[in-house]
Coordinates of N, CA and C in Angstrom, one line a residue:
X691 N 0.8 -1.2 0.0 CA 0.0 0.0 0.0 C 0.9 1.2 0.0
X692 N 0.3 2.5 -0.3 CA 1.0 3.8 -0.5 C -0.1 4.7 -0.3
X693 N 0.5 5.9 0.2 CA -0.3 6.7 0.5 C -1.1 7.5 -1.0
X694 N -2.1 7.7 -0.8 CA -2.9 8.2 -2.0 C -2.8 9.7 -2.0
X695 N -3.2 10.1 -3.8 CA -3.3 11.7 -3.8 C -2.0 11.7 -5.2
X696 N -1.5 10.6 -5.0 CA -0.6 11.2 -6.8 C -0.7 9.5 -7.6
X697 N -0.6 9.9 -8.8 CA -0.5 8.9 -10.0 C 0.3 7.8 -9.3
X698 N 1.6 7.7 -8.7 CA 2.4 7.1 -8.5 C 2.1 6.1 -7.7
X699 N 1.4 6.3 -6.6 CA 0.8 6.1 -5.4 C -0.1 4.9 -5.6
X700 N -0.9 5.7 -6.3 CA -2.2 5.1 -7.2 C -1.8 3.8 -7.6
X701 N -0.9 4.3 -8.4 CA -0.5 2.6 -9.4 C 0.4 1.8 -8.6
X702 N 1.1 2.5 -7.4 CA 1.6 1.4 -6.8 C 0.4 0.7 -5.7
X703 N -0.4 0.9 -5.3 CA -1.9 0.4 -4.9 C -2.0 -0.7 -5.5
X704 N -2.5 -0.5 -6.5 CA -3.3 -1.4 -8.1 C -2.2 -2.3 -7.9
X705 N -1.3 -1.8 -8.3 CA 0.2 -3.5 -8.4 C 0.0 -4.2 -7.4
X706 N 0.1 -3.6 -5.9 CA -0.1 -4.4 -5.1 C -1.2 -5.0 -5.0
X707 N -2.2 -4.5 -4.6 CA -3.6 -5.1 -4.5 C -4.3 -6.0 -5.7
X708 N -3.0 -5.8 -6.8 CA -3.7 -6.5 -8.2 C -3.1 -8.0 -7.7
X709 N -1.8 -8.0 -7.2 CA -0.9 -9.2 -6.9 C -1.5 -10.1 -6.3
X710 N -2.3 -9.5 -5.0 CA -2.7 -10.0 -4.0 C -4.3 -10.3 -4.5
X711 N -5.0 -9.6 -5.0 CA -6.0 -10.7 -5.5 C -5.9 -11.3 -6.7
X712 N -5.0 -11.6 -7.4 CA -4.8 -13.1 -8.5 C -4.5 -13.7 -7.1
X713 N -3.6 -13.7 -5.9 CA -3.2 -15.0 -5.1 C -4.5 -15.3 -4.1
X714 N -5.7 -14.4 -4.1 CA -7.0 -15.0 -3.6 C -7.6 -16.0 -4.4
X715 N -7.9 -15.4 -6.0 CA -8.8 -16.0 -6.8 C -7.9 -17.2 -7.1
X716 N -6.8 -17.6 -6.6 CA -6.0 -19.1 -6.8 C -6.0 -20.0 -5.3
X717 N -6.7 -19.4 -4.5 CA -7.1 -19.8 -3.1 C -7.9 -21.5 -3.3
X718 N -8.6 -21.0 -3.6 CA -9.8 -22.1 -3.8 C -9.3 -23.0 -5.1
X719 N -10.0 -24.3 -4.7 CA -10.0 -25.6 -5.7 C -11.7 -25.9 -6.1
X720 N -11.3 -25.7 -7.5 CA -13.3 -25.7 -8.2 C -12.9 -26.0 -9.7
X721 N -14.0 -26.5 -9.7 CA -14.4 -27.1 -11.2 C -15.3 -25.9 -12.1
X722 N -14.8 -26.3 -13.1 CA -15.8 -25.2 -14.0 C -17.2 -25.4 -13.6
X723 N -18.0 -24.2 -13.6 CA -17.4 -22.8 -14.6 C -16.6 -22.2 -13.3
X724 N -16.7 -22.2 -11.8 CA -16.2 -21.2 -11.1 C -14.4 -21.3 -11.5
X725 N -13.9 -22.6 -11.8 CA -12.5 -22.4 -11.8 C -12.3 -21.4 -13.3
X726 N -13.0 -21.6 -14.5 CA -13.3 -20.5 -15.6 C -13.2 -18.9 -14.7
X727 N -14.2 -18.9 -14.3 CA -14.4 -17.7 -13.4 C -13.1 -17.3 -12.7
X728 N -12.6 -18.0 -11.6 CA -11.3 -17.8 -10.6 C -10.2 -17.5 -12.2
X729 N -9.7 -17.7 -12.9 CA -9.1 -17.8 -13.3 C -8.9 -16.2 -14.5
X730 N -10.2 -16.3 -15.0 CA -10.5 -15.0 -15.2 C -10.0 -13.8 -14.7
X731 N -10.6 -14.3 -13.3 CA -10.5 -13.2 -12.2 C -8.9 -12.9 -11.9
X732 N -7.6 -14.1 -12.1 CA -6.2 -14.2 -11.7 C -6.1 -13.1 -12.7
X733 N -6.3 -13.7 -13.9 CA -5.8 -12.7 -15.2 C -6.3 -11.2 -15.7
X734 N -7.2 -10.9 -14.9 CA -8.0 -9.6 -14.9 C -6.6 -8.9 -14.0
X735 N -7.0 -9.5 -12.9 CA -6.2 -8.9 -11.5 C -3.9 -8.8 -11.6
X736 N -3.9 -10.0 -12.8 CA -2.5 -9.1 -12.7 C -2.5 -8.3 -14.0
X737 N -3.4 -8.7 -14.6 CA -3.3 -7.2 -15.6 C -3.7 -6.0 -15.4
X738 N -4.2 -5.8 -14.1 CA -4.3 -4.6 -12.9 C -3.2 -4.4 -12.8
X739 N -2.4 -5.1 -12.0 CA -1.3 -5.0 -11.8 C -0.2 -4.6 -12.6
X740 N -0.1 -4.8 -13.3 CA 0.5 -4.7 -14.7 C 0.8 -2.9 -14.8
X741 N -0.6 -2.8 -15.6 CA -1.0 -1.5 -14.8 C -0.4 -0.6 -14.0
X742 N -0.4 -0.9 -13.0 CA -0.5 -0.8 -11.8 C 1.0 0.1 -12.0
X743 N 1.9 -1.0 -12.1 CA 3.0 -0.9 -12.3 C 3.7 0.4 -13.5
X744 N 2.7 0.0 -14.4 CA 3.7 0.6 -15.5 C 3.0 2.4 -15.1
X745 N 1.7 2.4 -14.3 CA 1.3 3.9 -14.0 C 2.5 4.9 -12.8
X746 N 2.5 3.6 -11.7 CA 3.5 4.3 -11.0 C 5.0 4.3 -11.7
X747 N 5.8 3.5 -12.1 CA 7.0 4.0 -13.1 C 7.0 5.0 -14.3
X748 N 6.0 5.1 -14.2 CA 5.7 6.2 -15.7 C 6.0 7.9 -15.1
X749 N 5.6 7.9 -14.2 CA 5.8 9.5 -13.6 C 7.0 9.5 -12.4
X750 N 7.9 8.1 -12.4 CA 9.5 8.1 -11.8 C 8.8 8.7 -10.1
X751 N 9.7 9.2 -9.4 CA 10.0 10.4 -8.0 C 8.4 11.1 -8.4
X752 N 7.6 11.1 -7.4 CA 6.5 12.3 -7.5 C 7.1 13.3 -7.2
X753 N 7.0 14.4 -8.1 CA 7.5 15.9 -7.4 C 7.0 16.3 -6.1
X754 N 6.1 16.2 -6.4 CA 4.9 17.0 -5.1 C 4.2 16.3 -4.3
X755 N 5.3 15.0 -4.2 CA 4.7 13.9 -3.0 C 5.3 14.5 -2.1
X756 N 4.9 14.2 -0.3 CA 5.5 15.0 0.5 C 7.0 14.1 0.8
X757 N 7.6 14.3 1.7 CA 8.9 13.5 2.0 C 8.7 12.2 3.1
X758 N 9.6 10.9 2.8 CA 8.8 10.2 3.2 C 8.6 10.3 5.0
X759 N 8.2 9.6 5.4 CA 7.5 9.8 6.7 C 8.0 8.7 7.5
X760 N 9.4 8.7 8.1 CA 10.3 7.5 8.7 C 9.3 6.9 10.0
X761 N 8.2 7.2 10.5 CA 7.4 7.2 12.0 C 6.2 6.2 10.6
X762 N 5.7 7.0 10.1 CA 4.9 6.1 9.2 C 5.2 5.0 8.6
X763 N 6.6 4.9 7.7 CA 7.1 3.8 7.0 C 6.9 3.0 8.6
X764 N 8.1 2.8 9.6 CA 7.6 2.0 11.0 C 6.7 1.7 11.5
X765 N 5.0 2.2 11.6 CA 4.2 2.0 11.7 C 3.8 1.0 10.9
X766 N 3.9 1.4 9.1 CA 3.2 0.1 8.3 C 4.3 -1.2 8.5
X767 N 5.3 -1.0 8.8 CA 6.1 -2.1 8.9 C 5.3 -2.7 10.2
X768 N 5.3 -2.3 11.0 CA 4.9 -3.1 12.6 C 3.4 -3.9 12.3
X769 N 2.6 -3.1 11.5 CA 1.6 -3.5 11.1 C 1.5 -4.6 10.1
X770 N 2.0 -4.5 9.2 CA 2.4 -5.7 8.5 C 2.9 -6.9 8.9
X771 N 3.9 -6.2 9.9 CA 4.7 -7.6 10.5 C 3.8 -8.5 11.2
X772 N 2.7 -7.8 12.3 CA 1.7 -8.3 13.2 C 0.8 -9.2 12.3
X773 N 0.4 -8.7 11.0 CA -0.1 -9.6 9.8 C -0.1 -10.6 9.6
X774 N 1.2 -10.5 9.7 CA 1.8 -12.0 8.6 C 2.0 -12.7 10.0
X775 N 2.2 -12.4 11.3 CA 2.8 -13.2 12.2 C 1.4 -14.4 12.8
X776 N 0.1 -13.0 12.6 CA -0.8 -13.8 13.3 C -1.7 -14.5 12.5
X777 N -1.1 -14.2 10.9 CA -1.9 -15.1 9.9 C -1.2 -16.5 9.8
X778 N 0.5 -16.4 10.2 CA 0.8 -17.5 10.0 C 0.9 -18.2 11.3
X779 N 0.7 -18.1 12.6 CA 0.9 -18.5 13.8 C -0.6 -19.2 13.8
X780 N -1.8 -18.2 13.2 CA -3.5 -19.0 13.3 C -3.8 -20.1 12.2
X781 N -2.9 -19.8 10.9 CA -3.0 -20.9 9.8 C -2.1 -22.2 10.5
X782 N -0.7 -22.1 10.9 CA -0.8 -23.3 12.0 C -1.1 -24.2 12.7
X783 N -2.0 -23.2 13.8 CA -2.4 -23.4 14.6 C -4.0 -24.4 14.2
X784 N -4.6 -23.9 13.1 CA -5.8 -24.2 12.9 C -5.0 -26.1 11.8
X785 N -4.1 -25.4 11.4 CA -3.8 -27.1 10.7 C -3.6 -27.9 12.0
X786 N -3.0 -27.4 12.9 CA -2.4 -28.4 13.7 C -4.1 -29.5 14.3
X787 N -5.0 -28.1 14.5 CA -6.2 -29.1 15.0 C -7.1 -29.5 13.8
X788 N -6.6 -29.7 12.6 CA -7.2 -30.0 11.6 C -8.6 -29.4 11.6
X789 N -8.0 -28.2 11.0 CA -9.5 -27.1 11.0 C -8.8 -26.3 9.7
X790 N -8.0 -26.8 9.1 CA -7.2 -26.4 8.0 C -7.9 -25.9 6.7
X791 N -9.4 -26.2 6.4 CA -10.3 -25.5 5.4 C -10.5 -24.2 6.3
X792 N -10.4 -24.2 7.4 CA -10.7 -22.5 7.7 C -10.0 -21.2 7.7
X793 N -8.5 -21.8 7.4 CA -7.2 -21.3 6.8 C -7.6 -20.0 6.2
X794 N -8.7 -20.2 5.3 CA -9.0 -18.8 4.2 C -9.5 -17.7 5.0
X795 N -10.6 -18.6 6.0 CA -11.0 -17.6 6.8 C -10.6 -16.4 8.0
X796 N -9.7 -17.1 8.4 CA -8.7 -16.9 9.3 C -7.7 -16.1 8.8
X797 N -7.2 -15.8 7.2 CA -6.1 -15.0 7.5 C -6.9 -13.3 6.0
X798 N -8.5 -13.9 5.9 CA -9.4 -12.9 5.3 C -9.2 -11.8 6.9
X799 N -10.0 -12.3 7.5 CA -10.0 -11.9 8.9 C -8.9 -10.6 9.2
X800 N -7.7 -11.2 9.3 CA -6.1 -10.7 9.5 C -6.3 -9.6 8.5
X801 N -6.3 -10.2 7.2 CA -6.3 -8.7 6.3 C -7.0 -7.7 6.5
X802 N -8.3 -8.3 6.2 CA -9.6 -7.5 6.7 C -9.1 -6.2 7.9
X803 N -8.7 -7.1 9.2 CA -8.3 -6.0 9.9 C -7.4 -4.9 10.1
X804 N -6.3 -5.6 9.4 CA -5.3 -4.9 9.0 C -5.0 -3.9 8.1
X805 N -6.3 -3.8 7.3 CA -6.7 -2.4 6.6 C -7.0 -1.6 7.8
X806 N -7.6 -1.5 8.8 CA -8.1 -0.1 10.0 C -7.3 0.1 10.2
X807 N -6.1 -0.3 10.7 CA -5.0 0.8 11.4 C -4.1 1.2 10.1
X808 N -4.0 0.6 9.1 CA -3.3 1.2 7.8 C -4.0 2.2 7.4
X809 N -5.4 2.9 7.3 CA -6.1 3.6 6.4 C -5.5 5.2 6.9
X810 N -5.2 5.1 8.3 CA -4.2 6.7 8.8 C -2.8 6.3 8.2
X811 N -2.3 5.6 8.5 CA -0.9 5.6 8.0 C -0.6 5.7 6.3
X812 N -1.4 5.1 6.1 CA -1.4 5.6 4.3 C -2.4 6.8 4.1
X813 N -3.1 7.1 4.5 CA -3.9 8.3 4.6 C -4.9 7.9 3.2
X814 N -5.3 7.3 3.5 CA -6.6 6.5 2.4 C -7.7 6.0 3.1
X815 N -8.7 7.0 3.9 CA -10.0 6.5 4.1 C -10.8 5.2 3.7
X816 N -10.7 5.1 2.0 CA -11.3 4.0 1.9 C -11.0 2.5 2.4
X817 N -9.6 2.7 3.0 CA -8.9 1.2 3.2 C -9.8 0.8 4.5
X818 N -10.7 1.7 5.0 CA -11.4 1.2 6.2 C -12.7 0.3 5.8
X819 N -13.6 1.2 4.6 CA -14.4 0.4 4.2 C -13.9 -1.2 3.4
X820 N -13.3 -1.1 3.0 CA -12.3 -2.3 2.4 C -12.1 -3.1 3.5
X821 N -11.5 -2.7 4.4 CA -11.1 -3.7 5.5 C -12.5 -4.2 6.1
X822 N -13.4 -3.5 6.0 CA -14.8 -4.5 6.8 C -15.3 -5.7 5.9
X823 N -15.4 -4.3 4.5 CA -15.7 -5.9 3.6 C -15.5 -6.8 3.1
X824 N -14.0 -7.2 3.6 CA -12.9 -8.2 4.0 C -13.5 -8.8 4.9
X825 N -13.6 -8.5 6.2 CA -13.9 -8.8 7.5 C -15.2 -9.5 6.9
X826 N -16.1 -9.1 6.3 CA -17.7 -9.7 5.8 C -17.5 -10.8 5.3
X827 N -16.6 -10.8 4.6 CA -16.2 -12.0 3.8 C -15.6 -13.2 4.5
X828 N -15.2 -12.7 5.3 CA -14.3 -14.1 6.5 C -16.2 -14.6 7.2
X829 N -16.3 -13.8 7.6 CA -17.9 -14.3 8.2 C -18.6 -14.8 7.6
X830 N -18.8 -14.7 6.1 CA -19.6 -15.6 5.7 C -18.7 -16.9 5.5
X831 N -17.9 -16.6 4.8 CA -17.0 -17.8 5.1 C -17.0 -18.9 6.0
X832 N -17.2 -18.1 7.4 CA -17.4 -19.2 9.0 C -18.4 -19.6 8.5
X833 N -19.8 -19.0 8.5 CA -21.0 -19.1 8.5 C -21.2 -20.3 7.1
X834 N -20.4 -20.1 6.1 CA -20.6 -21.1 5.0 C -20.0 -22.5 5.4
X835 N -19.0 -22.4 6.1 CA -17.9 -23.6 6.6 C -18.7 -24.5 7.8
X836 N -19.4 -23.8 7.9 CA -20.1 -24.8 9.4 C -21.5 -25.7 8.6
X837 N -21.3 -25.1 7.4 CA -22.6 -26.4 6.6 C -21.6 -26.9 5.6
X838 N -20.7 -26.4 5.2 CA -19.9 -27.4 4.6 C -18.4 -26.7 4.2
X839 N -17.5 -27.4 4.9 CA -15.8 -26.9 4.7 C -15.7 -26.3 3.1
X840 N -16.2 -27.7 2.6 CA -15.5 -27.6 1.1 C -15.7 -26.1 0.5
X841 N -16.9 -25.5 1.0 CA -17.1 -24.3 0.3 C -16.1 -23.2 0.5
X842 N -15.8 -23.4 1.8 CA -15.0 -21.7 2.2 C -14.1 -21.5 1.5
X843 N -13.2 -22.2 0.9 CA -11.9 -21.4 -0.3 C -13.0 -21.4 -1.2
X844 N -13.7 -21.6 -1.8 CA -14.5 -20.8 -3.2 C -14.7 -19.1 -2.5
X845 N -15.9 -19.4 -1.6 CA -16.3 -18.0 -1.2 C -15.5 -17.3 -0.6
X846 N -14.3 -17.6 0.2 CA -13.7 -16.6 0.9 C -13.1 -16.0 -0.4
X847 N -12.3 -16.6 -0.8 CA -10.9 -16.6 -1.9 C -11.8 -15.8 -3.2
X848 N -12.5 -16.3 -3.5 CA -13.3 -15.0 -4.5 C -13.7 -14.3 -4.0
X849 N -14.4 -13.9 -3.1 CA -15.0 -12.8 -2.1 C -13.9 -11.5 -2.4
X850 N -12.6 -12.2 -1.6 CA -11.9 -11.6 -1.2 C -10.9 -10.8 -2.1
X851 N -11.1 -11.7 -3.7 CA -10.2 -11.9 -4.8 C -11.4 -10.2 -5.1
X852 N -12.1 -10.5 -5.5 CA -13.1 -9.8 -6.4 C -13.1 -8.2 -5.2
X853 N -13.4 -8.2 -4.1 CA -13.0 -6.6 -3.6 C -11.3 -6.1 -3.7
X854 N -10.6 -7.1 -3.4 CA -9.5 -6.3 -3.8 C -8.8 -5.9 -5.3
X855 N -9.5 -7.1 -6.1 CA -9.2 -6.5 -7.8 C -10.3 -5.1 -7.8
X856 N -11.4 -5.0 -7.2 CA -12.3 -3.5 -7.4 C -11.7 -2.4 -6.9
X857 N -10.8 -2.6 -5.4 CA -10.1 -1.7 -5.1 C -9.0 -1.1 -6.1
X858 N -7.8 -1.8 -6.4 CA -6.7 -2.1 -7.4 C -7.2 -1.2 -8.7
X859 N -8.8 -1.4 -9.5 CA -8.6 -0.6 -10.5 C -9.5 0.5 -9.8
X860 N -10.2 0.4 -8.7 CA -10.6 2.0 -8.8 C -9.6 2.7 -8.3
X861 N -8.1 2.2 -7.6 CA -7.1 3.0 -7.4 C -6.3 3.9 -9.0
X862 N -6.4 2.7 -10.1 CA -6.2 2.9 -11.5 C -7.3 3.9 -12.1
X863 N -8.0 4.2 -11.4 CA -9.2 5.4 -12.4 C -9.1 6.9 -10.9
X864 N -8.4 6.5 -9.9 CA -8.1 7.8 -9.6 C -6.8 8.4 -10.0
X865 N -6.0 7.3 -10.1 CA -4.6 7.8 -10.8 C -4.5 8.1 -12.2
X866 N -5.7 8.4 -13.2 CA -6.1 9.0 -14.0 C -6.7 10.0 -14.0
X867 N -7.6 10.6 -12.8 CA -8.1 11.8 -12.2 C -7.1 12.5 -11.7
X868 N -5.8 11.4 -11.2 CA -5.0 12.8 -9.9 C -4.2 13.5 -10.6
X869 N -3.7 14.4 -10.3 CA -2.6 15.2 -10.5 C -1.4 14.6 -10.5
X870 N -0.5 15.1 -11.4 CA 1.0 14.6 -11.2 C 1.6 14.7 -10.3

């Protein structure tokens, strides 16, 4: 993530968020049409990315970005780190008691939350709404996994695939709106 308000920003969003939903919509194991669909969805999302990329290299150093923010960069680092620690400590934890279909849900969850305290540090309000309807997505997820496992990587993993490729290009159509 990067803080929003220039082209650069923007497209480095979209790369990331494009990256990270092709590796949702490859979450789940499905037979056509949904695996048609997931797969779609991989190739939509890194050609976001794609994107993503060639918008923020295209305008190099933002002139008129402010300088970076050593207290912020630390912040998203500690926050990230907490991420990955308690996504990979609970995906463990849930293999170890063989509850391992709930994997998807459990680290939707982690993301989900882990947009609220990012949305100040990158200074992107919407990352809050985003982060709930992440968080919505792990919940149906439970709520689908308790009438049948096999479902939750379909619905989480596309759930999850499909709001962050929506975030990724509407980052790509404000970095067409913003200023250099």
């Amino acid at each position: 993530m990067t803080r929003t308000g220039t082209r650069r920003q923007a497209g480095l969003t979209a790369l990331y968020l494009g990256v990270f939903a092709a590796l949702w919509f490859s979450v789940p194991k499905a037979e056509p049409p949904l695996h048609t669909v997931l797969l779609l969805g991989s190739v939509a999302a890194l050609l976001t990315a794609v994107l993503g990329a060639v918008v923020a290299g295209a305008g190099g150093r933002d002139a008129g970005a402010p300088p970076r923010d050593r207290a912020a960069d630390r912040r998203y680092l500690l926050i990230v780190g907490v991420e990955f620690a308690l996504a990979g400590l609970g995906a463990w934890l849930l293999g170890l008691a063989g509850w391992s279909a709930f994997i998807p849900v459990l680290v939707s969850a982690v993301v989900g939350l882990h947009f609220l305290p990012l949305a100040p540090v990158l200074r992107d309000r919407l990352l809050r709404p985003l982060g709930l309807a992440v968080c919505l997505v792990a919940l149906v997820g439970l709520f689908v996994g308790f009438g049948s496992s096999a479902l939750v990587g379909p619905v989480v993993g596309t759930g999850v695939g499909l709001l962050l490729l929506g975030y990724a290009v509407m980052a790509l159509f404000r970095a067409r709106v913003s200023p250099r």
